[in-house]
mmCIF file of N, CA and C in Angstrom:
data_model
loop_
_atom_site.group_PDB
_atom_site.id
_atom_site.type_symbol
_atom_site.label_atom_id
_atom_site.label_comp_id
_atom_site.label_asym_id
_atom_site.label_seq_id
_atom_site.Cartn_x
_atom_site.Cartn_y
_atom_site.Cartn_z
ATOM 1 N N MET A 1481 60.377 94.664 65.893
ATOM 2 C CA MET A 1481 60.171 93.253 66.987
ATOM 3 C C MET A 1481 59.434 92.357 67.054
ATOM 4 N N SER A 1482 59.661 91.471 67.552
ATOM 5 C CA SER A 1482 58.845 90.173 67.632
ATOM 6 C C SER A 1482 57.470 90.173 68.343
ATOM 7 N N LYS A 1483 56.359 89.729 68.304
ATOM 8 C CA LYS A 1483 55.253 90.036 69.150
ATOM 9 C C LYS A 1483 55.200 89.003 69.978
ATOM 10 N N GLY A 1484 55.125 89.490 71.353
ATOM 11 C CA GLY A 1484 55.269 88.716 72.546
ATOM 12 C C GLY A 1484 56.977 87.975 73.390
ATOM 13 N N TYR A 1485 57.582 88.447 72.373
ATOM 14 C CA TYR A 1485 58.709 88.155 72.880
ATOM 15 C C TYR A 1485 59.329 89.238 73.758
ATOM 16 N N LYS A 1486 60.266 89.301 74.727
ATOM 17 C CA LYS A 1486 61.039 90.367 75.105
ATOM 18 C C LYS A 1486 62.619 89.932 75.540
ATOM 19 N N GLY A 1487 63.395 91.203 75.530
ATOM 20 C CA GLY A 1487 64.994 91.083 75.497
ATOM 21 C C GLY A 1487 65.501 90.191 74.714
ATOM 22 N N VAL A 1488 66.468 89.454 74.795
ATOM 23 C CA VAL A 1488 67.080 88.708 73.782
ATOM 24 C C VAL A 1488 66.349 88.177 72.404
ATOM 25 N N HIS A 1489 65.432 87.610 73.039
ATOM 26 C CA HIS A 1489 64.544 87.099 72.033
ATOM 27 C C HIS A 1489 63.745 87.848 71.026
ATOM 28 N N ALA A 1490 63.414 89.211 71.630
ATOM 29 C CA ALA A 1490 62.704 90.111 70.974
ATOM 30 C C ALA A 1490 63.477 91.008 69.425
ATOM 31 N N ALA A 1491 65.092 90.605 69.810
ATOM 32 C CA ALA A 1491 66.161 91.159 68.992
ATOM 33 C C ALA A 1491 66.037 89.823 67.872
ATOM 34 N N VAL A 1492 65.985 88.605 68.191
ATOM 35 C CA VAL A 1492 65.838 87.729 67.248
ATOM 36 C C VAL A 1492 64.639 87.404 66.270
ATOM 37 N N LYS A 1493 65.172 87.331 64.898
ATOM 38 C CA LYS A 1493 64.035 87.127 64.321
ATOM 39 C C LYS A 1493 64.081 85.657 63.633
ATOM 40 N N PHE A 1494 62.908 84.688 64.084
ATOM 41 C CA PHE A 1494 62.914 83.344 63.429
ATOM 42 C C PHE A 1494 62.213 82.866 62.617
ATOM 43 N N LYS A 1495 62.178 82.261 61.907
ATOM 44 C CA LYS A 1495 61.918 81.553 60.824
ATOM 45 C C LYS A 1495 60.802 81.330 61.010
ATOM 46 N N SER A 1496 59.616 81.171 60.508
ATOM 47 C CA SER A 1496 58.084 80.586 60.789
ATOM 48 C C SER A 1496 58.536 78.923 60.918
ATOM 49 N N GLY A 1497 58.085 78.764 62.174
ATOM 50 C CA GLY A 1497 58.013 76.666 62.600
ATOM 51 C C GLY A 1497 58.413 76.797 63.847
ATOM 52 N N LEU A 1498 60.149 76.172 64.066
ATOM 53 C CA LEU A 1498 60.225 75.742 65.315
ATOM 54 C C LEU A 1498 60.834 76.947 65.999
ATOM 55 N N ARG A 1499 60.571 77.320 67.241
ATOM 56 C CA ARG A 1499 61.711 78.526 68.091
ATOM 57 C C ARG A 1499 61.951 77.650 69.059
ATOM 58 N N PRO A 1500 63.032 78.316 69.723
ATOM 59 C CA PRO A 1500 63.713 77.552 70.869
ATOM 60 C C PRO A 1500 63.040 77.859 72.073
ATOM 61 N N LYS A 1501 63.193 76.357 72.495
ATOM 62 C CA LYS A 1501 62.225 76.395 73.949
ATOM 63 C C LYS A 1501 63.265 76.694 74.897
ATOM 64 N N HIS A 1502 64.460 77.111 74.948
ATOM 65 C CA HIS A 1502 65.039 77.417 76.152
ATOM 66 C C HIS A 1502 65.602 79.129 75.728
ATOM 67 N N ASN A 1503 66.090 79.724 76.889
ATOM 68 C CA ASN A 1503 66.446 81.033 76.584
ATOM 69 C C ASN A 1503 68.034 81.281 76.006
ATOM 70 N N VAL A 1504 67.840 81.734 75.219
ATOM 71 C CA VAL A 1504 69.021 82.200 74.434
ATOM 72 C C VAL A 1504 70.103 82.673 75.221
ATOM 73 N N ALA A 1505 69.826 83.564 76.035
ATOM 74 C CA ALA A 1505 70.813 84.405 76.765
ATOM 75 C C ALA A 1505 71.558 83.583 77.600
ATOM 76 N N THR A 1506 71.313 82.227 78.147
ATOM 77 C CA THR A 1506 71.833 81.419 78.908
ATOM 78 C C THR A 1506 72.821 80.660 78.296
ATOM 79 N N GLY A 1507 72.767 80.676 76.868
ATOM 80 C CA GLY A 1507 74.015 79.693 76.049
ATOM 81 C C GLY A 1507 74.156 78.503 76.775
ATOM 82 N N ILE A 1508 75.563 77.730 76.463
ATOM 83 C CA ILE A 1508 75.714 76.538 76.772
ATOM 84 C C ILE A 1508 75.279 75.971 78.013
ATOM 85 N N LEU A 1509 75.914 77.230 78.994
ATOM 86 C CA LEU A 1509 75.804 76.973 80.377
ATOM 87 C C LEU A 1509 74.266 76.613 80.606
ATOM 88 N N GLY A 1510 73.303 77.037 80.330
ATOM 89 C CA GLY A 1510 71.704 76.769 80.388
ATOM 90 C C GLY A 1510 71.635 75.317 79.802
ATOM 91 N N GLU A 1511 71.972 74.958 79.010
ATOM 92 C CA GLU A 1511 72.135 73.321 78.237
ATOM 93 C C GLU A 1511 72.257 72.645 79.154
ATOM 94 N N ILE A 1512 73.517 72.744 79.479
ATOM 95 C CA ILE A 1512 74.181 71.963 80.528
ATOM 96 C C ILE A 1512 73.094 71.532 81.871
ATOM 97 N N GLN A 1513 72.621 72.940 82.133
ATOM 98 C CA GLN A 1513 72.228 73.017 83.432
ATOM 99 C C GLN A 1513 70.715 72.152 83.501
ATOM 100 N N HIS A 1514 70.012 71.970 82.374
ATOM 101 C CA HIS A 1514 68.960 71.641 82.132
ATOM 102 C C HIS A 1514 68.830 70.296 81.374
ATOM 103 N N ASN A 1515 69.935 69.926 80.865
ATOM 104 C CA ASN A 1515 69.717 68.441 80.397
ATOM 105 C C ASN A 1515 70.617 67.767 80.946
ATOM 106 N N ASN A 1516 71.160 68.114 81.760
ATOM 107 C CA ASN A 1516 72.631 66.754 82.219
ATOM 108 C C ASN A 1516 73.016 66.487 81.427
ATOM 109 N N ILE A 1517 73.824 67.257 80.343
ATOM 110 C CA ILE A 1517 74.344 66.549 79.398
ATOM 111 C C ILE A 1517 75.897 65.578 79.734
ATOM 112 N N LEU A 1518 76.362 66.191 80.894
ATOM 113 C CA LEU A 1518 77.607 65.795 81.641
ATOM 114 C C LEU A 1518 77.531 64.399 81.760
ATOM 115 N N LEU A 1519 76.227 64.105 82.101
ATOM 116 C CA LEU A 1519 75.925 62.591 82.765
ATOM 117 C C LEU A 1519 75.245 61.673 81.790
ATOM 118 N N ARG A 1520 74.807 62.308 80.739
ATOM 119 C CA ARG A 1520 74.206 61.652 79.817
ATOM 120 C C ARG A 1520 75.157 60.677 78.663
ATOM 121 N N TRP A 1521 76.117 61.911 78.689
ATOM 122 C CA TRP A 1521 77.277 61.693 77.750
ATOM 123 C C TRP A 1521 77.858 60.270 77.800
ATOM 124 N N ARG A 1522 78.174 59.560 76.953
ATOM 125 C CA ARG A 1522 78.392 57.902 77.267
ATOM 126 C C ARG A 1522 79.822 57.937 77.802
ATOM 127 N N SER A 1523 80.861 59.212 76.860
ATOM 128 C CA SER A 1523 82.072 59.249 77.113
ATOM 129 C C SER A 1523 82.869 60.169 78.105
ATOM 130 N N SER A 1524 81.416 60.462 79.213
ATOM 131 C CA SER A 1524 81.832 61.606 79.945
ATOM 132 C C SER A 1524 82.799 61.624 80.840
ATOM 133 N N LEU A 1525 83.727 62.672 81.009
ATOM 134 C CA LEU A 1525 84.841 63.113 81.611
ATOM 135 C C LEU A 1525 84.265 62.515 83.265
ATOM 136 N N TRP A 1526 83.407 62.992 83.581
ATOM 137 C CA TRP A 1526 82.753 62.819 84.728
ATOM 138 C C TRP A 1526 82.697 60.969 85.264
ATOM 139 N N LYS A 1527 82.341 60.475 84.357
ATOM 140 C CA LYS A 1527 82.240 58.742 84.337
ATOM 141 C C LYS A 1527 83.335 58.426 84.500
ATOM 142 N N LEU A 1528 84.396 58.731 83.789
ATOM 143 C CA LEU A 1528 85.524 58.508 83.615
ATOM 144 C C LEU A 1528 86.255 58.682 85.434
ATOM 145 N N VAL A 1529 86.315 59.266 86.031
ATOM 146 C CA VAL A 1529 86.741 60.318 86.984
ATOM 147 C C VAL A 1529 86.119 59.809 88.291
ATOM 148 N N TRP A 1530 84.973 59.639 88.256
ATOM 149 C CA TRP A 1530 83.931 59.637 89.668
ATOM 150 C C TRP A 1530 84.728 59.130 90.529
ATOM 151 N N LEU A 1531 85.056 57.932 90.359
ATOM 152 C CA LEU A 1531 85.470 56.771 91.275
ATOM 153 C C LEU A 1531 87.030 57.404 92.149
ATOM 154 N N GLN A 1532 87.770 57.893 91.178
ATOM 155 C CA GLN A 1532 89.288 58.338 91.998
ATOM 156 C C GLN A 1532 88.980 59.767 92.452
ATOM 157 N N LEU A 1533 87.974 60.585 92.252
ATOM 158 C CA LEU A 1533 87.544 61.576 92.956
ATOM 159 C C LEU A 1533 87.056 61.552 94.004
ATOM 160 N N LEU A 1534 85.758 60.665 93.998
ATOM 161 C CA LEU A 1534 85.393 60.283 95.367
ATOM 162 C C LEU A 1534 86.561 59.561 96.650
ATOM 163 N N ILE A 1535 87.530 58.977 96.046
ATOM 164 C CA ILE A 1535 88.438 58.115 96.998
ATOM 165 C C ILE A 1535 89.348 58.950 97.327
ATOM 166 N N TYR A 1536 89.487 59.769 96.387
ATOM 167 C CA TYR A 1536 90.644 61.116 97.076
ATOM 168 C C TYR A 1536 90.036 62.047 97.754
ATOM 169 N N THR A 1537 88.688 62.397 97.630
ATOM 170 C CA THR A 1537 88.095 63.427 98.456
ATOM 171 C C THR A 1537 87.886 62.939 99.858
ATOM 172 N N SER A 1538 87.340 61.258 99.586
ATOM 173 C CA SER A 1538 87.552 60.525 101.297
ATOM 174 C C SER A 1538 88.659 60.725 102.090
ATOM 175 N N ILE A 1539 90.007 60.269 101.331
ATOM 176 C CA ILE A 1539 91.234 60.158 101.819
ATOM 177 C C ILE A 1539 91.436 61.481 102.373
ATOM 178 N N TYR A 1540 91.132 62.757 101.687
ATOM 179 C CA TYR A 1540 91.902 64.101 102.215
ATOM 180 C C TYR A 1540 90.703 64.345 103.302
ATOM 181 N N LEU A 1541 89.651 64.013 103.247
ATOM 182 C CA LEU A 1541 88.593 64.608 104.450
ATOM 183 C C LEU A 1541 89.161 63.755 105.792
ATOM 184 N N ALA A 1542 89.078 62.345 105.342
ATOM 185 C CA ALA A 1542 89.559 61.514 106.992
ATOM 186 C C ALA A 1542 91.229 62.014 107.518
ATOM 187 N N ILE A 1543 92.065 62.489 106.302
ATOM 188 C CA ILE A 1543 93.253 63.235 107.121
ATOM 189 C C ILE A 1543 93.199 64.305 107.468
ATOM 190 N N SER A 1544 92.120 65.152 107.240
ATOM 191 C CA SER A 1544 92.040 66.537 107.378
ATOM 192 C C SER A 1544 91.554 66.405 108.814
ATOM 193 N N MET A 1545 90.182 65.576 108.846
ATOM 194 C CA MET A 1545 89.502 65.199 110.505
ATOM 195 C C MET A 1545 90.502 65.019 111.508
ATOM 196 N N ILE A 1546 91.371 63.941 111.033
ATOM 197 C CA ILE A 1546 91.976 63.266 112.007
ATOM 198 C C ILE A 1546 92.986 64.516 112.479
ATOM 199 N N TYR A 1547 93.964 65.154 111.552
ATOM 200 C CA TYR A 1547 94.757 66.655 112.020
ATOM 201 C C TYR A 1547 94.134 67.146 112.883
ATOM 202 N N ARG A 1548 92.724 67.669 112.515
ATOM 203 C CA ARG A 1548 92.133 68.629 112.958
ATOM 204 C C ARG A 1548 91.238 68.365 114.629
ATOM 205 N N PHE A 1549 91.056 67.021 114.732
ATOM 206 C CA PHE A 1549 90.560 66.558 115.854
ATOM 207 C C PHE A 1549 90.909 65.473 116.519
ATOM 208 N N ALA A 1550 91.784 64.719 116.428
ATOM 209 C CA ALA A 1550 92.133 63.410 116.928
ATOM 210 C C ALA A 1550 93.501 63.558 117.333
ATOM 211 N N LEU A 1551 94.285 64.645 116.556
ATOM 212 C CA LEU A 1551 95.848 64.342 117.174
ATOM 213 C C LEU A 1551 96.177 65.596 118.178
ATOM 214 N N PRO A 1552 96.844 64.899 119.138
ATOM 215 C CA PRO A 1552 97.231 65.886 120.249
ATOM 216 C C PRO A 1552 98.446 66.822 119.664
ATOM 217 N N THR A 1553 98.526 68.135 120.837
ATOM 218 C CA THR A 1553 99.128 68.985 119.923
ATOM 219 C C THR A 1553 100.578 68.821 119.659
ATOM 220 N N GLU A 1554 101.119 67.882 120.379
ATOM 221 C CA GLU A 1554 102.470 67.555 119.909
ATOM 222 C C GLU A 1554 102.642 66.883 118.486
ATOM 223 N N LEU A 1555 101.793 66.226 118.382
ATOM 224 C CA LEU A 1555 101.622 65.304 116.803
ATOM 225 C C LEU A 1555 101.581 66.239 115.808
ATOM 226 N N ALA A 1556 100.629 67.369 116.280
ATOM 227 C CA ALA A 1556 100.122 68.475 115.552
ATOM 228 C C ALA A 1556 101.219 69.303 115.020
ATOM 229 N N ILE A 1557 102.063 69.470 115.871
ATOM 230 C CA ILE A 1557 103.261 70.541 115.640
ATOM 231 C C ILE A 1557 104.248 69.368 114.372
ATOM 232 N N LYS A 1558 104.653 68.284 114.932
ATOM 233 C CA LYS A 1558 105.291 67.760 114.068
ATOM 234 C C LYS A 1558 104.721 67.625 112.746
ATOM 235 N N CYS A 1559 103.516 67.090 112.602
ATOM 236 C CA CYS A 1559 102.616 67.010 111.237
ATOM 237 C C CYS A 1559 103.032 68.682 110.289
ATOM 238 N N GLU A 1560 103.383 69.453 111.280
ATOM 239 C CA GLU A 1560 103.049 71.204 110.585
ATOM 240 C C GLU A 1560 104.574 71.066 110.007
ATOM 241 N N LYS A 1561 105.742 70.857 110.628
ATOM 242 C CA LYS A 1561 106.896 70.662 110.465
ATOM 243 C C LYS A 1561 107.435 69.440 109.086
ATOM 244 N N LEU A 1562 106.166 68.407 109.509
ATOM 245 C CA LEU A 1562 106.633 68.029 107.955
ATOM 246 C C LEU A 1562 106.173 68.586 106.950
ATOM 247 N N ILE A 1563 105.183 69.288 107.093
ATOM 248 C CA ILE A 1563 104.627 69.656 105.990
ATOM 249 C C ILE A 1563 105.227 71.115 105.226
ATOM 250 N N LEU A 1564 105.917 71.512 106.212
ATOM 251 C CA LEU A 1564 107.044 72.430 106.106
ATOM 252 C C LEU A 1564 107.870 72.154 105.052
ATOM 253 N N TRP A 1565 108.784 71.192 105.771
ATOM 254 C CA TRP A 1565 109.824 70.706 104.940
ATOM 255 C C TRP A 1565 109.629 69.975 103.577
ATOM 256 N N VAL A 1566 108.013 69.375 103.237
ATOM 257 C CA VAL A 1566 107.781 69.195 101.750
ATOM 258 C C VAL A 1566 107.651 69.618 101.201
ATOM 259 N N ARG A 1567 107.549 71.031 101.708
ATOM 260 C CA ARG A 1567 107.161 72.672 101.021
ATOM 261 C C ARG A 1567 108.189 72.885 100.383
ATOM 262 N N ILE A 1568 109.262 72.946 101.491
ATOM 263 C CA ILE A 1568 111.140 73.639 100.924
ATOM 264 C C ILE A 1568 111.628 72.538 100.054
ATOM 265 N N ASN A 1569 111.513 71.350 100.209
ATOM 266 C CA ASN A 1569 111.843 70.568 99.448
ATOM 267 C C ASN A 1569 111.089 70.194 98.060
ATOM 268 N N SER A 1570 110.030 70.537 97.817
ATOM 269 C CA SER A 1570 109.326 70.296 96.682
ATOM 270 C C SER A 1570 109.481 71.525 95.620
ATOM 271 N N LEU A 1571 110.274 72.202 96.059
ATOM 272 C CA LEU A 1571 110.763 73.492 95.404
ATOM 273 C C LEU A 1571 112.017 73.317 94.184
ATOM 274 N N GLN A 1572 112.625 72.130 94.996
ATOM 275 C CA GLN A 1572 113.764 71.905 94.167
ATOM 276 C C GLN A 1572 113.663 71.358 92.521
ATOM 277 N N LEU A 1573 112.439 70.775 92.403
ATOM 278 C CA LEU A 1573 112.166 70.339 91.235
ATOM 279 C C LEU A 1573 111.102 71.522 90.411
ATOM 280 N N PRO A 1574 111.762 72.037 89.720
ATOM 281 C CA PRO A 1574 110.692 73.153 89.278
ATOM 282 C C PRO A 1574 109.477 72.430 88.469
ATOM 283 N N LEU A 1575 108.165 72.944 88.687
ATOM 284 C CA LEU A 1575 107.119 72.451 87.342
ATOM 285 C C LEU A 1575 107.190 72.765 85.968
ATOM 286 N N THR A 1576 107.630 73.611 85.738
ATOM 287 C CA THR A 1576 107.647 74.017 84.182
ATOM 288 C C THR A 1576 108.754 72.864 83.814
ATOM 289 N N PHE A 1577 109.930 72.446 84.520
ATOM 290 C CA PHE A 1577 110.471 71.160 84.194
ATOM 291 C C PHE A 1577 109.954 70.030 83.832
ATOM 292 N N LEU A 1578 109.558 69.971 85.051
ATOM 293 C CA LEU A 1578 108.394 68.341 84.685
ATOM 294 C C LEU A 1578 107.426 68.420 83.818
ATOM 295 N N LEU A 1579 106.599 69.606 83.518
ATOM 296 C CA LEU A 1579 105.866 69.748 82.491
ATOM 297 C C LEU A 1579 106.484 69.868 80.950
ATOM 298 N N GLY A 1580 107.745 69.912 80.779
ATOM 299 C CA GLY A 1580 108.549 70.098 79.325
ATOM 300 C C GLY A 1580 108.494 68.575 78.753
ATOM 301 N N PHE A 1581 108.663 67.817 79.970
ATOM 302 C CA PHE A 1581 108.627 66.332 79.807
ATOM 303 C C PHE A 1581 107.525 65.959 79.289
ATOM 304 N N TYR A 1582 106.440 66.031 79.639
ATOM 305 C CA TYR A 1582 105.082 66.120 79.199
ATOM 306 C C TYR A 1582 104.462 66.556 78.194
ATOM 307 N N VAL A 1583 104.882 67.523 78.122
ATOM 308 C CA VAL A 1583 104.707 68.256 76.666
ATOM 309 C C VAL A 1583 105.136 67.379 75.415
ATOM 310 N N SER A 1584 106.963 67.040 75.568
ATOM 311 C CA SER A 1584 107.027 66.691 74.542
ATOM 312 C C SER A 1584 106.487 65.506 74.159
ATOM 313 N N LEU A 1585 106.387 64.824 75.310
ATOM 314 C CA LEU A 1585 105.658 63.283 75.158
ATOM 315 C C LEU A 1585 104.070 63.358 74.416
ATOM 316 N N VAL A 1586 103.464 64.287 74.449
ATOM 317 C CA VAL A 1586 102.385 64.811 73.963
ATOM 318 C C VAL A 1586 102.569 65.559 72.771
ATOM 319 N N VAL A 1587 103.214 65.802 72.375
ATOM 320 C CA VAL A 1587 103.842 66.505 70.829
ATOM 321 C C VAL A 1587 104.308 65.318 69.798
ATOM 322 N N LYS A 1588 105.190 64.475 70.699
ATOM 323 C CA LYS A 1588 105.986 62.924 69.832
ATOM 324 C C LYS A 1588 104.505 62.104 69.543
ATOM 325 N N ARG A 1589 103.775 61.986 70.441
ATOM 326 C CA ARG A 1589 102.573 60.901 70.059
ATOM 327 C C ARG A 1589 101.700 61.739 69.290
ATOM 328 N N GLY A 1590 101.279 62.872 69.282
ATOM 329 C CA GLY A 1590 100.393 63.573 67.988
ATOM 330 C C GLY A 1590 101.405 63.479 66.475
ATOM 331 N N TRP A 1591 102.747 63.571 66.616
ATOM 332 C CA TRP A 1591 103.318 63.571 65.280
ATOM 333 C C TRP A 1591 103.428 62.245 64.976
ATOM 334 N N GLU A 1592 103.527 61.364 65.703
ATOM 335 C CA GLU A 1592 103.261 59.908 65.223
ATOM 336 C C GLU A 1592 102.219 59.624 64.553
ATOM 337 N N GLN A 1593 100.637 60.172 64.947
ATOM 338 C CA GLN A 1593 99.456 59.979 65.001
ATOM 339 C C GLN A 1593 99.391 60.615 63.097
ATOM 340 N N TYR A 1594 100.035 61.762 63.018
ATOM 341 C CA TYR A 1594 100.007 62.399 61.778
ATOM 342 C C TYR A 1594 100.585 62.004 60.480
ATOM 343 N N VAL A 1595 102.181 61.119 61.329
ATOM 344 C CA VAL A 1595 102.682 60.325 60.250
ATOM 345 C C VAL A 1595 102.084 59.139 59.858
ATOM 346 N N LYS A 1596 101.507 58.515 60.504
ATOM 347 C CA LYS A 1596 100.540 57.352 60.257
ATOM 348 C C LYS A 1596 99.581 57.647 59.277
ATOM 349 N N LEU A 1597 99.296 58.936 59.542
ATOM 350 C CA LEU A 1597 97.687 58.953 58.728
ATOM 351 C C LEU A 1597 98.169 59.380 56.842
#
């Protein structure tokens, strides 16, 4: 065992020279947590969708607050009926049917790129 190391570090033998400054046990989550790599990455997913996510969350919270605190009882009951109607009618188009179109489109684009190479 290496002198001065405990746990995971004791089981790993390092060559002479640089040793990792992070805890090996935390893995990739530790790297993301300490370096904020998701925010520094130029093409980060968060940088692409943060505005849409903020708008969606704001609209959702506004509708929720209006429904919970501002609507009278009669309108709240009508909203609940509308929600139930939407849930019942949304079952008519199965999700797998719609996903089939999406998957076929993705496969088609991938195949076209392969052929062009």
